[in-house]
């Protein structure tokens, strides 16, 4: 038995672990005591990753659908079928869905396959709303399209503002580090529409009405600027656009913002004052499949910029990625809006996400290649089933396989060399620890073989060769080498000739240009309740039901917790305040209909103190609700984690 170092493949924290391997099988996992991010910790998901890696639910052989049935074929036959099937389509008829769990090398090759071989810009991760908007704002404001601070500097922040979703459950080790900083004396404040776990651990919780995060952030900025609490010296030396931002705020009515958000004016003023007076401050929010929308991220960025809390030690605006390699996937160009190196894709190079193409009615899509994903299957199962060519590449059994015309097995993260870039831009090398099943190859190799079938010859013969290509194409990876990454626990980009040892955080003093305020847009509209729809409904995630659960169901403890809750609420639940449940005449676990304009769903009531009267919350992992309710009634609450829609709740 041996123990091999590796990187957790679940969320974007990028915890270090030690994988116990016996006879070529992952038998256990331990936390890496020296890893700078996780520091000897793993969350409930990370402690069970060996169960995922050793699951028997593997795809072991290439398959091609013939006469309606998938039949085992040789690897070369599957590659030929995939290449020939995809080549029949062009433009918006074809798209590529990448995986944020794949390595940088895998996603770089998939993006290259899409753009240079099949000549389509339609490649995405299904996380453009969540993480793409955050990257877009930070690129515009700071020229730095990812976390501006660092997880390793959380303890240096004197004020920590957590905005929106429950970071304690979505990224538990980041939540743990924030809680640890609070116990050491940092002021921890949560700004959210629910009583989340991190809100319960906070010294202050500003509990706004669902759907009014923009109002809350705008109110904070307006008070900070109009009281003269902004950092004038920092703005004069490092920023531009402050006058326009001040004029935008002057046009807003503070009393109206406070009334819309439900926050007390005194609470707004106290937090604005604390932010201004704190010597260092950080903001955190979760990003990924669903995160904050662009106006919300822009207002948060502008608030911290006005306070002078960007580009300095212990400061920063920090999106926390939901899946392990979302940041790296954007870095290498697996996006319709960014090319490799986070260069904006413009003109013909700008594409549409597979999600956008599938949502169109009728969809123009005829063919798609999907790598290790399952989110879209719930939302658009009928359209996926109708595709002329669906190629699925993945390691594990997956609902996509049911509809695929070609299935090609790929190696897991433990069966191939590859790099993963965590949420603080830390590029980490995960070496091969286990032999893959016979004939199974890494996804980057599969992409190269499909390209070769279409006449493109790619020179790389190893994952390390692909990283050399990435280093040439992505300036922030310019000095990255496998040898350099193996000397420690990875390197934080930019890693280039000027920063060969990496860059812990964004440094405003060393930046090539001044910081810029990012326009948030004029729309501060808010969903309003009515006599017919008197509740505001929010949707979100939970830690045991992570990302539609395709991988969680292959690990025992998360699966147990999921099944235990399903025993109580087999069709899912909606959280209601006790007073609302009493008014409706329902008890816990009683069935109700949740009705919005255009759609409805039947779930059980879960009485909770985490929502205020007049509001409701559903975890959106419940599969039936996605096509039956969200598609028809509430796309907004699936696009932005802090939005809400009016609904009516009826006793059944």
PDB file of C-alpha atoms in Angstrom, residues 18 21 52 116 122 163 169 259 282 289 305 333 392 417 424 435 451 502 526:
ATOM      1  CA  UNK A  18      -2.968  12.012   0.334  1.00  0.00           C
ATOM      2  CA  UNK A  21      -3.552   3.263  -3.096  1.00  0.00           C
ATOM      3  CA  UNK A  52     -15.776   8.141  -6.305  1.00  0.00           C
ATOM      4  CA  UNK A 116      -9.623  25.146 -34.905  1.00  0.00           C
ATOM      5  CA  UNK A 122     -19.736  27.538 -29.315  1.00  0.00           C
ATOM      6  CA  UNK A 163     -22.179  38.165   0.115  1.00  0.00           C
ATOM      7  CA  UNK A 169     -21.706  24.625   2.839  1.00  0.00           C
ATOM      8  CA  UNK A 259     -37.007  50.411   1.879  1.00  0.00           C
ATOM      9  CA  UNK A 282     -12.081  41.167   1.940  1.00  0.00           C
ATOM     10  CA  UNK A 289     -23.072  27.345 -12.299  1.00  0.00           C
ATOM     11  CA  UNK A 305     -12.585  50.070  -4.735  1.00  0.00           C
ATOM     12  CA  UNK A 333     -10.352  29.306 -23.334  1.00  0.00           C
ATOM     13  CA  UNK A 392     -20.070  11.790 -24.704  1.00  0.00           C
ATOM     14  CA  UNK A 417      -1.221  13.716 -15.202  1.00  0.00           C
ATOM     15  CA  UNK A 424      -7.140  31.670  -5.719  1.00  0.00           C
ATOM     16  CA  UNK A 435      -3.446   2.881 -13.971  1.00  0.00           C
ATOM     17  CA  UNK A 451      -8.461  16.128 -34.463  1.00  0.00           C
ATOM     18  CA  UNK A 502       3.853  33.221  -8.888  1.00  0.00           C
ATOM     19  CA  UNK A 526     -37.005  44.087  -7.992  1.00  0.00           C
TER      20      UNK A 526
END
